[in-house]
CSV table of N, CA and C in Angstrom, one decimal:
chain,number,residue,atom,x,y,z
A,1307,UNK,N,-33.3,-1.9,51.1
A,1307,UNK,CA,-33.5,-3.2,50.6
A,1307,UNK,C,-32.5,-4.1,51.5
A,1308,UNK,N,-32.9,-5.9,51.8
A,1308,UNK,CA,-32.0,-6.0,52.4
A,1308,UNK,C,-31.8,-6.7,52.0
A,1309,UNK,N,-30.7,-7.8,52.6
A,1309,UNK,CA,-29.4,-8.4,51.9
A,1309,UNK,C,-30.2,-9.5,51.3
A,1310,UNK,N,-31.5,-10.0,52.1
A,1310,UNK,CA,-32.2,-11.4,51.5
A,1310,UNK,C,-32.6,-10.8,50.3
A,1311,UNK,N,-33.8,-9.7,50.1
A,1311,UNK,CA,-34.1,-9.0,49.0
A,1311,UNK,C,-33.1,-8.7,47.8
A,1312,UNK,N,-31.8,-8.2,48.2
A,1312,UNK,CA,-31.1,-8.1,46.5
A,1312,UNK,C,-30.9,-9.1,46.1
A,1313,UNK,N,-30.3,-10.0,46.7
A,1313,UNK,CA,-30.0,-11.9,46.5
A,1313,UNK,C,-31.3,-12.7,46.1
A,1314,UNK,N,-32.4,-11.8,46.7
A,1314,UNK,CA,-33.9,-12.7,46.0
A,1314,UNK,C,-33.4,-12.2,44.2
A,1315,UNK,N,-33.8,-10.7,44.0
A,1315,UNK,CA,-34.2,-9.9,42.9
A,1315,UNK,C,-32.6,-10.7,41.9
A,1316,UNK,N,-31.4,-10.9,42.6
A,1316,UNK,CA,-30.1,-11.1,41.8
A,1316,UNK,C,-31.0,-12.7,41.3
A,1317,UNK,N,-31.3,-13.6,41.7
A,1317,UNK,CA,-31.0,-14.8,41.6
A,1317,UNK,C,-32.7,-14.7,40.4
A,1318,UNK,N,-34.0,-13.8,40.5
A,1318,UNK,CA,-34.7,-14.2,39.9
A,1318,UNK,C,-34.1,-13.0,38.6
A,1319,UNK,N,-33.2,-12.4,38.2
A,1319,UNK,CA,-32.8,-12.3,37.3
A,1319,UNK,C,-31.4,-12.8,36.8
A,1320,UNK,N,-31.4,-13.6,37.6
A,1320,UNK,CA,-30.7,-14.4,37.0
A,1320,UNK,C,-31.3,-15.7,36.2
A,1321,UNK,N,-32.7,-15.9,37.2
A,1321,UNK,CA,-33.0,-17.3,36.3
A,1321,UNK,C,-33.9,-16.8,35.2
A,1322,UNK,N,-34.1,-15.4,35.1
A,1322,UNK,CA,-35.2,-14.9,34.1
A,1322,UNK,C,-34.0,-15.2,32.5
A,1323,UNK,N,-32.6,-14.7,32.9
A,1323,UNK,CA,-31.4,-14.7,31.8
A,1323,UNK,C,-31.6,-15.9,31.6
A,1324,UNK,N,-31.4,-16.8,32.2
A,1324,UNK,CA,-31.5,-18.2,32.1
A,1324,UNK,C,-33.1,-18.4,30.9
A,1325,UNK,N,-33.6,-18.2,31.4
A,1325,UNK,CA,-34.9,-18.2,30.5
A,1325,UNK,C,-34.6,-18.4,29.2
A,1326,UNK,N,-34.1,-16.7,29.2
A,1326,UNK,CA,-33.9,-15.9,28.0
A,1326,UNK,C,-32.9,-16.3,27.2
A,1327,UNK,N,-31.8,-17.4,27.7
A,1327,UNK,CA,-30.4,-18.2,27.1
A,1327,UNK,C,-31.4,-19.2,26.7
A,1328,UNK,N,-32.6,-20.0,27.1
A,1328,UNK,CA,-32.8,-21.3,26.6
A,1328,UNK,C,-33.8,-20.8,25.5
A,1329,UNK,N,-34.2,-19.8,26.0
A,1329,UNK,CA,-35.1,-19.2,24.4
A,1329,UNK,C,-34.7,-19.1,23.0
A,1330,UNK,N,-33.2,-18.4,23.5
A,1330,UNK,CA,-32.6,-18.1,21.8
A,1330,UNK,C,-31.4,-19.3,21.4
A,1331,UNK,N,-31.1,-19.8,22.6
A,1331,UNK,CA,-30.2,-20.7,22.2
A,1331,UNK,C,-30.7,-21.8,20.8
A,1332,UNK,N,-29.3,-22.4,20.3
A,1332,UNK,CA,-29.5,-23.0,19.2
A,1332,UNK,C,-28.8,-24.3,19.1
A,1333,UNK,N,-28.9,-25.1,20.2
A,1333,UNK,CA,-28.1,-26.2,20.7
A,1333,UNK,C,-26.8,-26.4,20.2
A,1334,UNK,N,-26.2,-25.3,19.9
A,1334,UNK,CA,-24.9,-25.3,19.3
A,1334,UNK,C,-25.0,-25.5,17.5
A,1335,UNK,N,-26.5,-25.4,16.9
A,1335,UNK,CA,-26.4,-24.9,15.4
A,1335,UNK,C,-26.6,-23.6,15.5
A,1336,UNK,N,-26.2,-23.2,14.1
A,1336,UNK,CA,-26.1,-21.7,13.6
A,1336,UNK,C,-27.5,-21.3,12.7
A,1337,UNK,N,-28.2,-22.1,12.8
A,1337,UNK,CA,-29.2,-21.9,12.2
A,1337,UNK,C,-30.8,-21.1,13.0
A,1338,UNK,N,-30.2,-20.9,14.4
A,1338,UNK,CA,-31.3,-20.2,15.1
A,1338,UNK,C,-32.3,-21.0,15.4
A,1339,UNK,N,-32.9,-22.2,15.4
A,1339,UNK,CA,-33.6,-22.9,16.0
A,1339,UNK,C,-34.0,-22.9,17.1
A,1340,UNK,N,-35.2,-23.1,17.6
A,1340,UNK,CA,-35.5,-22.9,19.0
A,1340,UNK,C,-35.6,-24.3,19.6
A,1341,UNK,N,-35.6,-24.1,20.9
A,1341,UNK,CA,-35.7,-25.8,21.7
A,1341,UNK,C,-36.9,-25.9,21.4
A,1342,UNK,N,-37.7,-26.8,21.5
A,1342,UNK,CA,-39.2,-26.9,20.9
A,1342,UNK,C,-39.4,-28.1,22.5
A,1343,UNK,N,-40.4,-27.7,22.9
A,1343,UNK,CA,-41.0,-28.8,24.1
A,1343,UNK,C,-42.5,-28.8,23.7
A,1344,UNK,N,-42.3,-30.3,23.2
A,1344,UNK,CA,-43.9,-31.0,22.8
A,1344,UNK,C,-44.6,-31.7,24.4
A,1345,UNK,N,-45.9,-31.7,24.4
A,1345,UNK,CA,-46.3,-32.6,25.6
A,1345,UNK,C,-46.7,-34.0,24.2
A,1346,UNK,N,-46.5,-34.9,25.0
A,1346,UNK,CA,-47.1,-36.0,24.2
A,1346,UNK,C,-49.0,-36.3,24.1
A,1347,UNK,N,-49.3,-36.7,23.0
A,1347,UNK,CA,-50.8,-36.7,23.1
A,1347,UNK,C,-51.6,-37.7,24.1
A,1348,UNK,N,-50.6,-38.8,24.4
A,1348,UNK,CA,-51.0,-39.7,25.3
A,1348,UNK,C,-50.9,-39.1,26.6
A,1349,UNK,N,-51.9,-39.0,27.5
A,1349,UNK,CA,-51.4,-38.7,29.1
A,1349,UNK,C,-51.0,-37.3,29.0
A,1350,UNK,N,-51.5,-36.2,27.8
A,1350,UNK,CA,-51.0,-35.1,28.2
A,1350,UNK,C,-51.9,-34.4,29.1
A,1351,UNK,N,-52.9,-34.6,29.4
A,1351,UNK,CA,-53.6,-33.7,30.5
A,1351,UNK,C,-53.1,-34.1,31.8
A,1352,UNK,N,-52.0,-34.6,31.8
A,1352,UNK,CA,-51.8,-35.0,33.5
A,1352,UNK,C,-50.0,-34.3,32.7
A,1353,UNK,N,-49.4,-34.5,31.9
A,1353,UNK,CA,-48.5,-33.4,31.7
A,1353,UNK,C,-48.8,-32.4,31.9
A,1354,UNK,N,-49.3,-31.7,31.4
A,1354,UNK,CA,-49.9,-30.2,31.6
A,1354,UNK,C,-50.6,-29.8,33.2
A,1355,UNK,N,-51.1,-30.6,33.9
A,1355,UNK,CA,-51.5,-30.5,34.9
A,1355,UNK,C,-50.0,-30.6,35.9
A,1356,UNK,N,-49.0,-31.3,35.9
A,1356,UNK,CA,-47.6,-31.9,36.4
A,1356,UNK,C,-47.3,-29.9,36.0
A,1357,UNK,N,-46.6,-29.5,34.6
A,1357,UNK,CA,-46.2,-28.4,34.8
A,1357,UNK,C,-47.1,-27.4,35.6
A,1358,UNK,N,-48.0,-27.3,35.6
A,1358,UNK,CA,-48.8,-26.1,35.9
A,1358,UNK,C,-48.3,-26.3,37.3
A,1359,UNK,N,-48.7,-27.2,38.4
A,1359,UNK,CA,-48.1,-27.9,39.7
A,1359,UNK,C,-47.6,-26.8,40.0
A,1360,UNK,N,-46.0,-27.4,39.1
A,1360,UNK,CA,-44.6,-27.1,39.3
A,1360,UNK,C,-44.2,-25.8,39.3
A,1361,UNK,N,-45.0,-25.0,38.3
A,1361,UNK,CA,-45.1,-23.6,38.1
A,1361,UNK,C,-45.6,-22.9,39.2
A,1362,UNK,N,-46.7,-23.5,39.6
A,1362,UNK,CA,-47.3,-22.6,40.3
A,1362,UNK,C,-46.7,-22.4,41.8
A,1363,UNK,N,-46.3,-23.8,42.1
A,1363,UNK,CA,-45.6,-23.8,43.3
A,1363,UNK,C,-44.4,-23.4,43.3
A,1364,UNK,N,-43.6,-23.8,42.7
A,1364,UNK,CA,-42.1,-22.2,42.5
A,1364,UNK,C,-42.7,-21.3,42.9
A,1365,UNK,N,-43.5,-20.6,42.4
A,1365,UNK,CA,-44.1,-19.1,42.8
A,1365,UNK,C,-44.4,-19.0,44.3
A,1366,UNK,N,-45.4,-19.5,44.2
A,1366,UNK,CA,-46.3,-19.7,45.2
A,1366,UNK,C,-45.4,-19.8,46.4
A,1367,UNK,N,-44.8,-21.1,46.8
A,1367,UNK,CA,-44.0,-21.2,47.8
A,1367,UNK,C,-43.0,-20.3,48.3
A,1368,UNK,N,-42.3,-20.0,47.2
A,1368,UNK,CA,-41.3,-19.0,47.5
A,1368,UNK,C,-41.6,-17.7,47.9
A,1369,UNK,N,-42.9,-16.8,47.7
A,1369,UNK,CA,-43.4,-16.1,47.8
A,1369,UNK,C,-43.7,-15.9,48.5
A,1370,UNK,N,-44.5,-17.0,49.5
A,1370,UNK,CA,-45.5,-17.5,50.3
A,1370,UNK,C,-44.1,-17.3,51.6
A,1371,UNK,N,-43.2,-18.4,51.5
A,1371,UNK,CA,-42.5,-18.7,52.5
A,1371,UNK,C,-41.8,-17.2,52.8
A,1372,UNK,N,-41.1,-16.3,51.4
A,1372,UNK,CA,-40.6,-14.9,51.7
A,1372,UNK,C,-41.4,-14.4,52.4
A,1373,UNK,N,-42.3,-13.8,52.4
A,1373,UNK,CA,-43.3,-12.8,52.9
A,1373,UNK,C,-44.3,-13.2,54.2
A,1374,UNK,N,-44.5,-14.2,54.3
A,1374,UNK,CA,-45.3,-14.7,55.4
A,1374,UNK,C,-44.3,-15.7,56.3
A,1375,UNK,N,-45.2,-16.1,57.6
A,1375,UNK,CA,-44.9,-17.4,58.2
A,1375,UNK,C,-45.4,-18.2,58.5
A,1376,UNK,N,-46.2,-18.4,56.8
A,1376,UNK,CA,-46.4,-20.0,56.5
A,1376,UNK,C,-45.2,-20.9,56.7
A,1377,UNK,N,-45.5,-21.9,57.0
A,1377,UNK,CA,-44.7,-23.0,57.5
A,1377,UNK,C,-44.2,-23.5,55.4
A,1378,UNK,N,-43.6,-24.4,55.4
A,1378,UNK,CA,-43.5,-24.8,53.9
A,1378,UNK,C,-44.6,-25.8,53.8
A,1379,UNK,N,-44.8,-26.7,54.2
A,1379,UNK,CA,-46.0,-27.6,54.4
A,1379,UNK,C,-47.6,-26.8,54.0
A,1380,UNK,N,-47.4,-26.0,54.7
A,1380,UNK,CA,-49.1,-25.2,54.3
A,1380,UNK,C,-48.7,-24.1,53.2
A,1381,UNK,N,-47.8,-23.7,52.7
A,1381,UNK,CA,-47.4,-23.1,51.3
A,1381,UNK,C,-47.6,-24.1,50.1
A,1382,UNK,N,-46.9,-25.2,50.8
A,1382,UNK,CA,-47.0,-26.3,49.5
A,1382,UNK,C,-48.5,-26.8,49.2
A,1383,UNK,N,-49.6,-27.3,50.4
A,1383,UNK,CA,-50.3,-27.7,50.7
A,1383,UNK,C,-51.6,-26.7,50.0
A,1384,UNK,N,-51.1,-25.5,50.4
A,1384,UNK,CA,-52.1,-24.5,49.5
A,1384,UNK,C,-51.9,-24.6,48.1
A,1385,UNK,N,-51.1,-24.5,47.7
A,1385,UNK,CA,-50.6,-24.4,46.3
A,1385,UNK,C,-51.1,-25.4,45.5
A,1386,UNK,N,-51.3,-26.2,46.1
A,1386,UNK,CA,-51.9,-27.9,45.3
A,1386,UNK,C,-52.9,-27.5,45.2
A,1387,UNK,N,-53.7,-27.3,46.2
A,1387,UNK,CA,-55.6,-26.8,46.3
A,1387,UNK,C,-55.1,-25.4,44.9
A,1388,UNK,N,-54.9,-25.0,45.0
A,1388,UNK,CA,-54.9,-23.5,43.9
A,1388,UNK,C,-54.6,-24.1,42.7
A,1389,UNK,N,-53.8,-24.9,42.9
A,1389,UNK,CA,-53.4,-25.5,41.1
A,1389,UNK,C,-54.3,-26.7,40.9
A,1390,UNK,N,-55.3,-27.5,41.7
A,1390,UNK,CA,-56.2,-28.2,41.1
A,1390,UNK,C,-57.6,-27.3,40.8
A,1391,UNK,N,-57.8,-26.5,41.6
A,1391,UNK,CA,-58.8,-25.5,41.0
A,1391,UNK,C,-58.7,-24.3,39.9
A,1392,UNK,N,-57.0,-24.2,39.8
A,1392,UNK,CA,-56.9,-22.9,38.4
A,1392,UNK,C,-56.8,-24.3,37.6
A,1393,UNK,N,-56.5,-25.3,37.4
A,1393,UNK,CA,-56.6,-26.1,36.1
A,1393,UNK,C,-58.3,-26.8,36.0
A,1394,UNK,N,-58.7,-26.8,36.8
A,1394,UNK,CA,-60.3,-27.0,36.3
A,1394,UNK,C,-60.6,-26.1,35.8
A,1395,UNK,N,-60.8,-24.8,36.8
A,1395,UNK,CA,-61.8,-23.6,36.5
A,1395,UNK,C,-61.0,-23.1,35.1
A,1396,UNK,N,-59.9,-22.6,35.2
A,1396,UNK,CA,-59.1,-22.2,34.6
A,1396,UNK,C,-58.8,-22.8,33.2
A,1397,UNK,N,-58.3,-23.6,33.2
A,1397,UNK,CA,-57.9,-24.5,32.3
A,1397,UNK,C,-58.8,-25.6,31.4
A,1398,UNK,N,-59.5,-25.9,32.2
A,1398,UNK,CA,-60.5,-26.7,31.6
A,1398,UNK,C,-61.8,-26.3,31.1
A,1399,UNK,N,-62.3,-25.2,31.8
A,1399,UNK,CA,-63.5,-24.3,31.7
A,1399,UNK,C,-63.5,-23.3,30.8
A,1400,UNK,N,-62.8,-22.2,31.4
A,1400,UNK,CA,-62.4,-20.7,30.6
A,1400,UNK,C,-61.8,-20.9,29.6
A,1401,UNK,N,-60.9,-21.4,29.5
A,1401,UNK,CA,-60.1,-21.4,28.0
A,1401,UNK,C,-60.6,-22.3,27.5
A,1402,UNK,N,-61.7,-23.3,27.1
A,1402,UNK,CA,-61.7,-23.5,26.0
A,1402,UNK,C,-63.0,-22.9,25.8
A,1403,UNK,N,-63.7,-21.8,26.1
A,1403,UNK,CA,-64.7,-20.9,25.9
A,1403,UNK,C,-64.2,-19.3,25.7
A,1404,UNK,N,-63.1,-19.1,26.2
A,1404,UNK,CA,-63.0,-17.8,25.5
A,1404,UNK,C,-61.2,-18.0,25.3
A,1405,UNK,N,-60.2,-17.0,25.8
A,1405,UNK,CA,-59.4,-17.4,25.2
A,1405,UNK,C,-57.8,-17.5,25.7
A,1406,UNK,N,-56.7,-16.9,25.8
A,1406,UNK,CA,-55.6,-16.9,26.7
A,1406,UNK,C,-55.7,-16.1,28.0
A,1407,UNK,N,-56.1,-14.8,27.3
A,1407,UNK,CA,-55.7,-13.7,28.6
A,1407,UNK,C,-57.0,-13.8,29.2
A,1408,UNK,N,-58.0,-14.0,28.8
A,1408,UNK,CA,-59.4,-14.3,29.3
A,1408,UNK,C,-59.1,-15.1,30.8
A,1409,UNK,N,-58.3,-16.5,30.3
A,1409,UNK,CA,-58.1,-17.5,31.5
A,1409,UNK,C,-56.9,-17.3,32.5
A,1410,UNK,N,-55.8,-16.1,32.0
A,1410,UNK,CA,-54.9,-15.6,32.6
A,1410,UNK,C,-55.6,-15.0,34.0
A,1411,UNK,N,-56.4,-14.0,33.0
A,1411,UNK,CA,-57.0,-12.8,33.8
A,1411,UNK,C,-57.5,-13.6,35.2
A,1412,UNK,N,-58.8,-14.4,34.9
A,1412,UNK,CA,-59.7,-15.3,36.2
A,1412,UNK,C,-58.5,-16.2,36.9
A,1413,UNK,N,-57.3,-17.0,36.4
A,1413,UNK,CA,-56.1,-17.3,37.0
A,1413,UNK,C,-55.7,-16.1,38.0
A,1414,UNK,N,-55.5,-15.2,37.6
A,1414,UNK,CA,-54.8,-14.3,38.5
A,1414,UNK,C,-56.3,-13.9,39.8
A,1415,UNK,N,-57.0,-13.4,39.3
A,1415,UNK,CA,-57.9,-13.2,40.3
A,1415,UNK,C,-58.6,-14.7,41.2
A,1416,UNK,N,-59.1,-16.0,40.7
A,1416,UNK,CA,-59.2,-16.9,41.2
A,1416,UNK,C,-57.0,-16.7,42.4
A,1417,UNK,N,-56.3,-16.7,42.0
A,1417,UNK,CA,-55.0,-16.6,43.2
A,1417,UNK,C,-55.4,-15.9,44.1
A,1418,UNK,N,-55.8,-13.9,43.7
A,1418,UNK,CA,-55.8,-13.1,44.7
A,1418,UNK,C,-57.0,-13.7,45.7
A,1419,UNK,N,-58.0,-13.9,45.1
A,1419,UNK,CA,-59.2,-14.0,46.2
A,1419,UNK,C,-59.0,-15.2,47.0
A,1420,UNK,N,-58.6,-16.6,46.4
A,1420,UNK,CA,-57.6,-17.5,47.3
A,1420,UNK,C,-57.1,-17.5,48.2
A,1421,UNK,N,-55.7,-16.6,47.8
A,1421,UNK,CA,-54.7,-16.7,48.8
A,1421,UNK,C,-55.5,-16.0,50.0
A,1422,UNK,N,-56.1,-14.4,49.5
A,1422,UNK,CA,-56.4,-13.7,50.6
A,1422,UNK,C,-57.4,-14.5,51.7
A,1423,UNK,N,-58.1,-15.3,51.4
A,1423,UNK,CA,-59.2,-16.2,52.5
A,1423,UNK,C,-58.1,-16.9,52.8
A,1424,UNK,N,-56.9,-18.2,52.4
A,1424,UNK,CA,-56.0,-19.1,53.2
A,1424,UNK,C,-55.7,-18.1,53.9
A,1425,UNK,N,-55.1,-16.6,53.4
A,1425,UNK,CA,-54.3,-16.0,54.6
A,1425,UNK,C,-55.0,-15.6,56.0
A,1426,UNK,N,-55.9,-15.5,55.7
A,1426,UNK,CA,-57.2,-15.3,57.1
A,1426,UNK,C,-57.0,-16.2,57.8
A,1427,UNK,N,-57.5,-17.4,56.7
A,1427,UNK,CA,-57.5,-18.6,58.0
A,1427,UNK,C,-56.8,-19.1,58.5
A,1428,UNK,N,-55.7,-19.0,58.3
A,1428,UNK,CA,-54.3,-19.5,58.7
A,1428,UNK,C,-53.6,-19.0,59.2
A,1429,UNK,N,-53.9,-17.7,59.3
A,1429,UNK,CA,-52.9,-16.4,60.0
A,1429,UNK,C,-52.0,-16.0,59.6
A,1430,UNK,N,-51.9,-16.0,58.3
A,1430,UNK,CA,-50.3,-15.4,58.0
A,1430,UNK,C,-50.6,-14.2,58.0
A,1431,UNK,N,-49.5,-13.3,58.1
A,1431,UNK,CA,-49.2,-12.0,57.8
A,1431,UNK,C,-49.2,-11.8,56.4
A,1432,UNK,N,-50.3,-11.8,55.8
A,1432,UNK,CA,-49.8,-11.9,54.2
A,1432,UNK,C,-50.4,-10.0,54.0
A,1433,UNK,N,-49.6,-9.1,53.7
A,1433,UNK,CA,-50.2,-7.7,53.8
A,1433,UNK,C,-50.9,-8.0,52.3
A,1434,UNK,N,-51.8,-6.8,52.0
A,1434,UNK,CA,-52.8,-6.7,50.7
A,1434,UNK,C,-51.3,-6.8,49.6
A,1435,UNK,N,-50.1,-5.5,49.5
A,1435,UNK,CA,-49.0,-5.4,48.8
A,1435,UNK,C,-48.1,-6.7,48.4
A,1436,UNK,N,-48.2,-7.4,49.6
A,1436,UNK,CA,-47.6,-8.9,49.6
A,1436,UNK,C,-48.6,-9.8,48.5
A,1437,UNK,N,-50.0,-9.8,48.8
A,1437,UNK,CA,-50.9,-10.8,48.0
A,1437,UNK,C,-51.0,-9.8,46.8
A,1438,UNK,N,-50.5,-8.8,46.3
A,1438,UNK,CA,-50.9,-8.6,44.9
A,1438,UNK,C,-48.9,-8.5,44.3
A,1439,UNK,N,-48.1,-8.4,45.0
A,1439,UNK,CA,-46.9,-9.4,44.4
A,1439,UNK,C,-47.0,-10.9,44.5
A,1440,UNK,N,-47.6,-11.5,45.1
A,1440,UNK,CA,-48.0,-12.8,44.7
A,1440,UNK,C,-48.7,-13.2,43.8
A,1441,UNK,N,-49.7,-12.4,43.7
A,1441,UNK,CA,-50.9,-12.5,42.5
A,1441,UNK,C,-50.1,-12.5,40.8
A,1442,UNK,N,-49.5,-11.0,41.1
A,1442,UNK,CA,-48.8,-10.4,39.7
A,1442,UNK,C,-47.8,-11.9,39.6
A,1443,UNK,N,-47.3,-12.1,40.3
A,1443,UNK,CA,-46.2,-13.5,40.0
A,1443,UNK,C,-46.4,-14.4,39.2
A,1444,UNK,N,-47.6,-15.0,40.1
A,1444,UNK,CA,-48.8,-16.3,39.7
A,1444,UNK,C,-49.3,-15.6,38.3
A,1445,UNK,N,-49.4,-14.9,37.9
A,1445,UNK,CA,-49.9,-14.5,36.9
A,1445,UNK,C,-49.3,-13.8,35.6
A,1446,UNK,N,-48.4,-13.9,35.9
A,1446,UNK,CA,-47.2,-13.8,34.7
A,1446,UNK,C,-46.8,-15.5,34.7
A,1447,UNK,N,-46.5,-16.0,35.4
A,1447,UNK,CA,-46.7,-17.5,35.6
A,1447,UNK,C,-48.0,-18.2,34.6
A,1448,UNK,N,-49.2,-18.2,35.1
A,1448,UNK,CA,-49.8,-18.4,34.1
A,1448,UNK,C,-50.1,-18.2,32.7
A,1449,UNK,N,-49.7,-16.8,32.4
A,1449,UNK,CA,-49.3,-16.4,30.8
A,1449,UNK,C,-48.8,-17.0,30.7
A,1450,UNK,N,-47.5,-17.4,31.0
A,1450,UNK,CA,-46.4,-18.2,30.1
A,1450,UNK,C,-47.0,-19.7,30.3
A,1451,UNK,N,-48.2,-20.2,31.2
A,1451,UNK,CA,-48.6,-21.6,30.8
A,1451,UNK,C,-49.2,-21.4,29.7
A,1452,UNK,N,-50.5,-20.5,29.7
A,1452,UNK,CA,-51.5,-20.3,28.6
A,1452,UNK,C,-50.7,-20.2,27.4
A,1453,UNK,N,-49.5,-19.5,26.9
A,1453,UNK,CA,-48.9,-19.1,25.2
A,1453,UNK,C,-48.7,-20.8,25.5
A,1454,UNK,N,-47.5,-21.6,26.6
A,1454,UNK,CA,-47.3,-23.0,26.4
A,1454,UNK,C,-48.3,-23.6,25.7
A,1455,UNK,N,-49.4,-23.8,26.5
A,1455,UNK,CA,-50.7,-24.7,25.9
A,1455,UNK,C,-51.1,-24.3,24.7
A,1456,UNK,N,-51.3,-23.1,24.3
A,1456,UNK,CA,-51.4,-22.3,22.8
A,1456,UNK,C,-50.5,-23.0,21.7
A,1457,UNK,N,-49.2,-22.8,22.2
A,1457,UNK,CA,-48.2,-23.5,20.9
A,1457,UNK,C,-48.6,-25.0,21.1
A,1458,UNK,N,-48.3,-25.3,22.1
A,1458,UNK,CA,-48.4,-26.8,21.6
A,1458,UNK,C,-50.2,-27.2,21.4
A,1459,UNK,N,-50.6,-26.3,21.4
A,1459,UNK,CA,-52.1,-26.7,20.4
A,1459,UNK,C,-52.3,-27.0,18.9
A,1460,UNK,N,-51.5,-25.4,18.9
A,1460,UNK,CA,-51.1,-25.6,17.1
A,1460,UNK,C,-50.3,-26.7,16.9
A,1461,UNK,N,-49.3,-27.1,17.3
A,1461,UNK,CA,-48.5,-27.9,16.9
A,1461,UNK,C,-49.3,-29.2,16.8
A,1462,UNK,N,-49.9,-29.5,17.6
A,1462,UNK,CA,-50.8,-30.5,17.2
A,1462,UNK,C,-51.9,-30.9,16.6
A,1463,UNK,N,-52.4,-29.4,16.0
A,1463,UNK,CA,-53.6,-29.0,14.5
A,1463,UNK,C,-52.5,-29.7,13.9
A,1464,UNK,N,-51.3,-29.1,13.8
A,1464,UNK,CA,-50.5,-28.9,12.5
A,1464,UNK,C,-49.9,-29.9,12.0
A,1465,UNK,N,-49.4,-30.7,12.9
A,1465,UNK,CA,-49.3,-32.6,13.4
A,1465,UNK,C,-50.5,-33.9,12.5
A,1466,UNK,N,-51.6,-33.3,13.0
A,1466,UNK,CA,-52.4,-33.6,12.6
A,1466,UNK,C,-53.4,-35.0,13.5
């Protein structure tokens, strides 16, 4: 492994702990409380579209830029095209007809079949191993959008 690879794997468990500290943390009560993040009802479809973005391109880019030589420009540039078409297809289509992992699943495969035609046409070196650690990324990525949008669904049955 080399020196960039353990400093990749240190730093994304490190921000995984990080995660895992804002999960249980209890803003300094003893009562166990979780942070709670509402999207507002006004203008939330362009909230949810803003995270998904942001999500997807952390991944994506970083991925994209590790493993290939895409330029950042055409990493970023792809990532936009993939996150306006996983939040149509994805997001707006599939889940509200079937259900989380339903829209996970077509998220992750709408990435693989993606990336692998950008990587053609653009020439990266993206190997098959490389586009299905990008895939599996993007798609643990998207679970954790789909449960997001899940909770704050209920919350907003429950809101009323």
């Amino acid at each position: 492994m080399t020196k960039f690879e353990k400093n990749f794997v240190r730093h994304l468990h490190d921000g995984m702990s990080f995660l895992h500290f804002l999960h249980i943390s209890t803003n300094g009560k003893e009562n166990n409380e979780h942070i709670k993040v509402t999207i507002p009802k006004k203008g939330g479809f362009v909230v949810k579209f803003i995270f998904k973005l942001l999500l997807n391109g952390a991944i994506a880019i970083t991925v994209l830029l590790w493993l290939t030589k895409a330029t950042f420009w055409e990493a970023a540039i792809s990532s936009v095209v993939l996150s306006v078409i996983a939040y149509l297809l994805g997001d707006q289509y599939v889940l509200r007809i079937s259900n989380n992992t339903v829209a996970t699943l077509v998220d992750a495969v709408l990435a693989f079949v993606y990336f692998w035609v950008v990587a053609s046409l653009l020439k990266w070196d993206l190997s098959i191993g490389g586009l299905i650690f990008l895939t599996l990324f993007l798609g643990v990525g998207e679970a954790v959008y789909h449960r997001f949008l899940a909770i704050n669904r209920e919350r907003e049955k429950a809101i009323g």
